[in-house]
Short mmCIF file of C-alpha atoms and ligand atoms in Angstrom, two decimals:
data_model
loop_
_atom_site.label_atom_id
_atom_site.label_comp_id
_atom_site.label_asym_id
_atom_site.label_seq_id
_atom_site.Cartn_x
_atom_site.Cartn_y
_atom_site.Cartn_z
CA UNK A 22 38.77 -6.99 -16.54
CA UNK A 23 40.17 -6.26 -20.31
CA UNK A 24 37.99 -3.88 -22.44
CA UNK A 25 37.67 -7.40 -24.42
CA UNK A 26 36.16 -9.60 -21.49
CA UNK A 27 34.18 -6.71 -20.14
CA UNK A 28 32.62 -5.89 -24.00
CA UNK A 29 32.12 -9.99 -23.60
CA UNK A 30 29.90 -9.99 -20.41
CA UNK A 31 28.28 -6.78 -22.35
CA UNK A 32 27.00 -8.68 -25.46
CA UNK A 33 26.04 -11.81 -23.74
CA UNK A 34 24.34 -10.42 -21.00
CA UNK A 35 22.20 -7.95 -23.50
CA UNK A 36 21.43 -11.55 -25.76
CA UNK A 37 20.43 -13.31 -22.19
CA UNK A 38 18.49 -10.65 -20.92
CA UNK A 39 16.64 -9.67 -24.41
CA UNK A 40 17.51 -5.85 -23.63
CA UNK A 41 18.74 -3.68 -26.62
CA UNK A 42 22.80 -1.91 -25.99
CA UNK A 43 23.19 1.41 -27.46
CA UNK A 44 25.36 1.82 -30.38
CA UNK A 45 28.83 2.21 -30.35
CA UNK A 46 28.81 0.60 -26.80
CA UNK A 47 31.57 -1.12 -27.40
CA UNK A 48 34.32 1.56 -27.33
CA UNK A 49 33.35 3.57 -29.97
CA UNK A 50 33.08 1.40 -32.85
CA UNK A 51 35.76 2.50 -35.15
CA UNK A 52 38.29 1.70 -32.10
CA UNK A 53 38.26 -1.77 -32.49
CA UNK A 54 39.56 -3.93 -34.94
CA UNK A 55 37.87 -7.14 -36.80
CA UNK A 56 39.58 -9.43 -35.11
CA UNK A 57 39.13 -7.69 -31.68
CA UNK A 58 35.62 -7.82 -32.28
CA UNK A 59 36.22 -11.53 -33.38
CA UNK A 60 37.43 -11.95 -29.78
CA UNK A 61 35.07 -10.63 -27.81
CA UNK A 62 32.30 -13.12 -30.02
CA UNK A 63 34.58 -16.02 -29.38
CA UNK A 64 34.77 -15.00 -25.36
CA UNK A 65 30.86 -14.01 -24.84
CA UNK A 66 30.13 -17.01 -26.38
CA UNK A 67 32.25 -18.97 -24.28
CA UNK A 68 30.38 -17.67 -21.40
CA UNK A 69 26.81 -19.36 -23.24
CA UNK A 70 28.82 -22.96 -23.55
CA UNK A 71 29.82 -22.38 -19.71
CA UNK A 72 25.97 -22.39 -19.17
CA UNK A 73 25.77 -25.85 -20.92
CA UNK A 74 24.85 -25.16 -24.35
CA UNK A 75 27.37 -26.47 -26.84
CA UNK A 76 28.31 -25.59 -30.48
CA UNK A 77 27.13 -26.93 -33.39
CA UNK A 78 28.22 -24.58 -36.11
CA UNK A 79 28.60 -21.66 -37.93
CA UNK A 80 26.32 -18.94 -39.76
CA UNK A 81 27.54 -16.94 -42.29
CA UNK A 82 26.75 -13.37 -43.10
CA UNK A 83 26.57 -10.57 -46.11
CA UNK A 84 26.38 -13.42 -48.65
CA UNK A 85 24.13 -11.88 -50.47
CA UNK A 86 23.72 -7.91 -52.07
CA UNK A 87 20.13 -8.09 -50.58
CA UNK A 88 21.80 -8.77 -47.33
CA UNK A 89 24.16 -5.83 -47.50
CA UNK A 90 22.37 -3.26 -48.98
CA UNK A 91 19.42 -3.64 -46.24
CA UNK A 92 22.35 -3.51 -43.40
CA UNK A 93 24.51 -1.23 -45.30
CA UNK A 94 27.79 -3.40 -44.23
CA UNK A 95 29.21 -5.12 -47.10
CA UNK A 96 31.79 -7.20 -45.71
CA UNK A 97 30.93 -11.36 -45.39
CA UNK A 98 30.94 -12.37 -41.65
CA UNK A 99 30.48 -15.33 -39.39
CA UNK A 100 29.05 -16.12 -36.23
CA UNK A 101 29.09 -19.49 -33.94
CA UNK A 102 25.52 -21.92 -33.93
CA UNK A 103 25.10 -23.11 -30.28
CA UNK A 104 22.43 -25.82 -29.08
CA UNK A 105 20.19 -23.22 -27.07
CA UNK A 106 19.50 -21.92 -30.45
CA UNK A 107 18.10 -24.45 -32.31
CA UNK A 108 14.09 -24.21 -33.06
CA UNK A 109 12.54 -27.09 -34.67
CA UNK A 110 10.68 -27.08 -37.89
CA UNK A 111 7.33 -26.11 -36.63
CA UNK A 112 8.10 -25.48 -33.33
CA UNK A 113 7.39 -21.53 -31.96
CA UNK A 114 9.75 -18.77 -31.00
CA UNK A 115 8.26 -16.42 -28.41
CA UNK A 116 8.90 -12.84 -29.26
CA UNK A 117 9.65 -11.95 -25.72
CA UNK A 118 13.46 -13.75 -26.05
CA UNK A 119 14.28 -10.93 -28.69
CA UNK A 120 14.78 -7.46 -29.08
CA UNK A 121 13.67 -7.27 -32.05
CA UNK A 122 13.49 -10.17 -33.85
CA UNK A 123 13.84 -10.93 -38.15
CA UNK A 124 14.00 -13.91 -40.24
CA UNK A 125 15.72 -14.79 -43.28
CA UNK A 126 15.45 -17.41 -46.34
CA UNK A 127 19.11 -19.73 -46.19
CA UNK A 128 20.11 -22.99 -46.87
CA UNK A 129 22.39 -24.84 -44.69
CA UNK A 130 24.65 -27.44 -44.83
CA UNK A 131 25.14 -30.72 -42.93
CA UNK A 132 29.10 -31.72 -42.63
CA UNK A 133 30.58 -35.46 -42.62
CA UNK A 134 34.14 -34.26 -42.56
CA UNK A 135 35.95 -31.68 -41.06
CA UNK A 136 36.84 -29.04 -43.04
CA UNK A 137 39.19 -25.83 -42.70
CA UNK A 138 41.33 -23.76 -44.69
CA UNK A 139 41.62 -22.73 -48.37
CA UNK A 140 39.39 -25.66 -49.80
CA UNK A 141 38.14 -26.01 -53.89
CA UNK A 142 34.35 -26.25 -54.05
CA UNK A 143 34.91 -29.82 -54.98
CA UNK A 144 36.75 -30.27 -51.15
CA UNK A 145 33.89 -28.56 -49.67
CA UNK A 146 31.24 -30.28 -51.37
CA UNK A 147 32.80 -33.57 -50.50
CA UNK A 148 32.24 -32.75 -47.27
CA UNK A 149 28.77 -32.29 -47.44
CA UNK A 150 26.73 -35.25 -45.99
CA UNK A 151 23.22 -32.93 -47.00
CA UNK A 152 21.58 -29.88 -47.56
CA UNK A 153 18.56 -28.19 -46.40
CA UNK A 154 15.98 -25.21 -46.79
CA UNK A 155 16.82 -23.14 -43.37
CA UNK A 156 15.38 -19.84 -41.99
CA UNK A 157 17.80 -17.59 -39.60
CA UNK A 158 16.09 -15.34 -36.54
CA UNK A 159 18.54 -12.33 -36.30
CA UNK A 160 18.20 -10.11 -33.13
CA UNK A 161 20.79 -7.32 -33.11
CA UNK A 162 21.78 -6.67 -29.55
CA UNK A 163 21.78 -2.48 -30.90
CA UNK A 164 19.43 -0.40 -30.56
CA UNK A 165 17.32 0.11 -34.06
CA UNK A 166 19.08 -2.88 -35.27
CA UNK A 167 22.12 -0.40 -36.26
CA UNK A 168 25.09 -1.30 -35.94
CA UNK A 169 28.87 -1.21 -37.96
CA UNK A 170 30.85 -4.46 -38.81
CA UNK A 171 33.20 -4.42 -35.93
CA UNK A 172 29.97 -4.47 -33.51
CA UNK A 173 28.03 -6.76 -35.42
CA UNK A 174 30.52 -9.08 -34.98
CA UNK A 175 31.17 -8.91 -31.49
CA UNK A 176 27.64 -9.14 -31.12
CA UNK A 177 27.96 -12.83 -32.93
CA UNK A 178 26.69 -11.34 -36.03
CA UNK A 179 23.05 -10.47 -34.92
CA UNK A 180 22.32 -14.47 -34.92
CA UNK A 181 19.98 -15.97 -32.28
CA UNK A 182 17.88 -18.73 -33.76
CA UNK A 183 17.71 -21.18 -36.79
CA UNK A 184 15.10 -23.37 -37.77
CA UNK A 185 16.75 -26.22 -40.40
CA UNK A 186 13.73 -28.29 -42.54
CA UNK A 187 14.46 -31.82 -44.51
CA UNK A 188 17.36 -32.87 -44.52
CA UNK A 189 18.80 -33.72 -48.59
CA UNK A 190 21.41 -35.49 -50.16
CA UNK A 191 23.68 -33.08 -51.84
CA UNK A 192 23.67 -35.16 -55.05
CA UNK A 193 21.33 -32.16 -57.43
CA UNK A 194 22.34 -28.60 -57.98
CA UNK A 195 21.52 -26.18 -55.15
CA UNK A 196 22.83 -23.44 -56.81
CA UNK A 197 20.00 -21.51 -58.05
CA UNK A 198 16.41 -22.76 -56.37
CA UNK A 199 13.82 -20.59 -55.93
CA UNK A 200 12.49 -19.54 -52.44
CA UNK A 201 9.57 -18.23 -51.38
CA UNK A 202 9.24 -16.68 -47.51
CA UNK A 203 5.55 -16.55 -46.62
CA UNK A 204 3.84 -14.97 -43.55
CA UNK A 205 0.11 -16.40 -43.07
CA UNK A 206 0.74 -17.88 -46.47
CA UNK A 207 1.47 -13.75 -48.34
CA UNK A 208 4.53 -14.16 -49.92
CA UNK A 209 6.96 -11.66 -48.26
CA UNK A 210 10.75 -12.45 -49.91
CA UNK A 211 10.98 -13.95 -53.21
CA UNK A 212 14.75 -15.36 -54.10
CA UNK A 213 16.74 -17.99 -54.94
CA UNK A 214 20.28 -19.20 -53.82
CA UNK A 215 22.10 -17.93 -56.36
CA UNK A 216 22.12 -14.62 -54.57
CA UNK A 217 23.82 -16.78 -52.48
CA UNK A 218 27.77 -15.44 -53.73
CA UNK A 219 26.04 -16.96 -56.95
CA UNK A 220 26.34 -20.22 -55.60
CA UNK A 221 26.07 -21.49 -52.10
CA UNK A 222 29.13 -23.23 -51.75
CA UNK A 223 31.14 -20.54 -52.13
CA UNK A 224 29.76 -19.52 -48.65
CA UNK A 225 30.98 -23.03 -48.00
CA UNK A 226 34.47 -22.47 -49.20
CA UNK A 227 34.77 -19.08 -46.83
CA UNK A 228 33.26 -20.16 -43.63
CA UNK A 229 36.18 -23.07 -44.29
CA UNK A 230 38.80 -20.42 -44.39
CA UNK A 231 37.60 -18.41 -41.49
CA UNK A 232 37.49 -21.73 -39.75
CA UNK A 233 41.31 -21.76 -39.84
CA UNK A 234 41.66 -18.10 -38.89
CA UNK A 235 40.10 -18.97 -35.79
CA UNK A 236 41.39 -22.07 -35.26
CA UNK A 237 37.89 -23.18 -35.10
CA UNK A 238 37.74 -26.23 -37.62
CA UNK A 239 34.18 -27.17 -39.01
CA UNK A 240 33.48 -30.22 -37.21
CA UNK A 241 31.70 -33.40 -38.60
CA UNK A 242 28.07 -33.24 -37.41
CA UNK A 243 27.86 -29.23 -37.42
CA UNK A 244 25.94 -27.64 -39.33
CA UNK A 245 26.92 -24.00 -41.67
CA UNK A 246 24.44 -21.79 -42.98
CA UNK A 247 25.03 -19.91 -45.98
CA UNK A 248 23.18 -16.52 -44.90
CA UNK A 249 20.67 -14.72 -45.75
CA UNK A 250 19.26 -14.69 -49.77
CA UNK A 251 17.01 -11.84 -49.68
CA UNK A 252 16.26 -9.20 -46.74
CA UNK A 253 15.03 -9.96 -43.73
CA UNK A 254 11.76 -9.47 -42.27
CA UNK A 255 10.68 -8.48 -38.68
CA UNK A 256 8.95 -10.66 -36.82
CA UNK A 257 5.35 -10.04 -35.36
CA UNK A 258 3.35 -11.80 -32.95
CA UNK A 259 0.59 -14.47 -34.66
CA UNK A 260 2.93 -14.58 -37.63
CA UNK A 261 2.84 -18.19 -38.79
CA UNK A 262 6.46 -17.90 -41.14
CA UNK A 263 6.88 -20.48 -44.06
CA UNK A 264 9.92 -20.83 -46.04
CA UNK A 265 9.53 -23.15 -49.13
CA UNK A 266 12.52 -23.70 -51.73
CA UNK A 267 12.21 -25.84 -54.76
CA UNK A 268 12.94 -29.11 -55.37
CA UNK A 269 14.36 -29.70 -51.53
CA UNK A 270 10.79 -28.85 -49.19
CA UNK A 271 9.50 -26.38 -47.22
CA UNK A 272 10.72 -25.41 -42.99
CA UNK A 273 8.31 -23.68 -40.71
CA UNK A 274 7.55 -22.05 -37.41
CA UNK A 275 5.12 -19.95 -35.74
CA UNK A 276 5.92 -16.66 -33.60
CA UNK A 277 3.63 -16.33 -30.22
CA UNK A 278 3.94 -13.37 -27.86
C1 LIG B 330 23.87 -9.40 -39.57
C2 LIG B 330 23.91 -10.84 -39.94
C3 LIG B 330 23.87 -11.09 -41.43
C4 LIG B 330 23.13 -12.84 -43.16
O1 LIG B 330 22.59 -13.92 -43.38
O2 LIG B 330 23.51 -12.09 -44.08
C5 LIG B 330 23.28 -12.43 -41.74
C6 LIG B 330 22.48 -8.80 -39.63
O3 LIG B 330 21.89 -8.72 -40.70
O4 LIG B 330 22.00 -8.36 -38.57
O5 LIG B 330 22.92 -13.20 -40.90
MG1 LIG B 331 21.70 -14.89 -41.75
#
């Protein structure tokens, strides 16, 4: 086996089996490069869509300085959405699929076109069919959730779950709506989406272009979220989690043990 394929079966295996990796696992961190890393996501997940889940997006990260400056990376990343991790607005995650588990406030986007390469916000947006409020459950494979860029990546960027809520036509302006993410009803992260690269469709415009990178078009149908706009917040047991964002609704679920 390559160091690649073999740092695959690592990643996926420590995602399947809910069991943290130590850091720097995957030969030393700082021996890898980006798009290394990039390739071992790409093959571990190929081992999940063997399995019989299939894709249906993309998630991007370190949108936002809230995002970075908890995770001290600074660089934006992506990560592929597959079936098995869809959770449906008030559904229930159990904690025991995670390591250790967080949530964060999006919004995501609904695609009617393809789209890939260097597109205008204008292109992107016309390839919106609708928008809606979204919540992300990150699980870093690493232990202590640390973990540099290279092996974030490889690890598909932490993500493991997204909950999407009503679905809206992309016909008012998204790019600064309040948020509110609310555990038992206690606010816990207050934002908006224009910590969102000041507008969410500029997250938009760069998953498009690391869509070509890869090779990887966005697909009609799929869905992109725009990452997190405020820090995330670790999951507990009990915990029923609300996210509410103005003037497009409110998305929900509830974590059990
Ligand atoms: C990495 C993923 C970042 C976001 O929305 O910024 C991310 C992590 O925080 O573990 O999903
Ligand atoms: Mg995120």
């Amino acid at each position: 086996m390559t160091d690649i394929e073999s740092f695959a079966v690592t990643v996926d295996e420590a995602a399947r089996r809910a069991t943290a990796i130590p850091q720097r696992t995957l030969g030393g961190g700082a021996s890898l490069t980006v798009e290394e890393a990039y390739e071992i996501q790409r093959t571990a997940i190929a081992h999940r869509l063997k399995r019989g889940a299939h894709r249906v997006g993309m998630k991007m990260g370190f949108t936002s300085r809230a995002k970075m400056v908890q995770m001290g990376v600074h660089d934006m990343l992506w990560g592929r959405l597959t079936s098995d991790m869809v959770v449906e607005d008030g559904g229930s995650v159990s904690l025991a699929k995670y390591v250790h588990p967080r949530v964060e406030p999006e919004i995501v986007f609904l695609l009617k076109k393809e789209l890939v390469g260097n597109v205008t916000p204008i292109q992107a947006l016309s390839a919106v069919e609708a928008v809606a409020p979204a919540m992300e459950i990150i699980d870093s494979r690493y232990d202590n959730f640390k973990f540099t860029l290279v092996d974030v990546v490889a690890d598909n960027s932490s993500s493991s779950g997204f909950v999407t809520g009503p679905w809206h036509k992309p016909d008012i302006d998204f790019s600064n709506l309040g948020l509110v993410l609310s555990f038992n009803g206690q606010p816990r992260q207050i934002g908006s989406t224009a910590a969102i690269l000041g507008h969410p469709l500029r997250s938009l415009v760069s998953a498009a272009r690391f869509a070509a990178e890869a090779q990887e078009p966005l697909k009609p149908g799929w869905v992109v979220m725009a990452g997190g706009a405020t820090a995330a917040e670790a999951l507990t047991a009990g915990t029923h989690v609300e996210m509410e964002m103005q003037s497009i609704g409110r998305v929900a679920f509830s974590v059990v043990p």
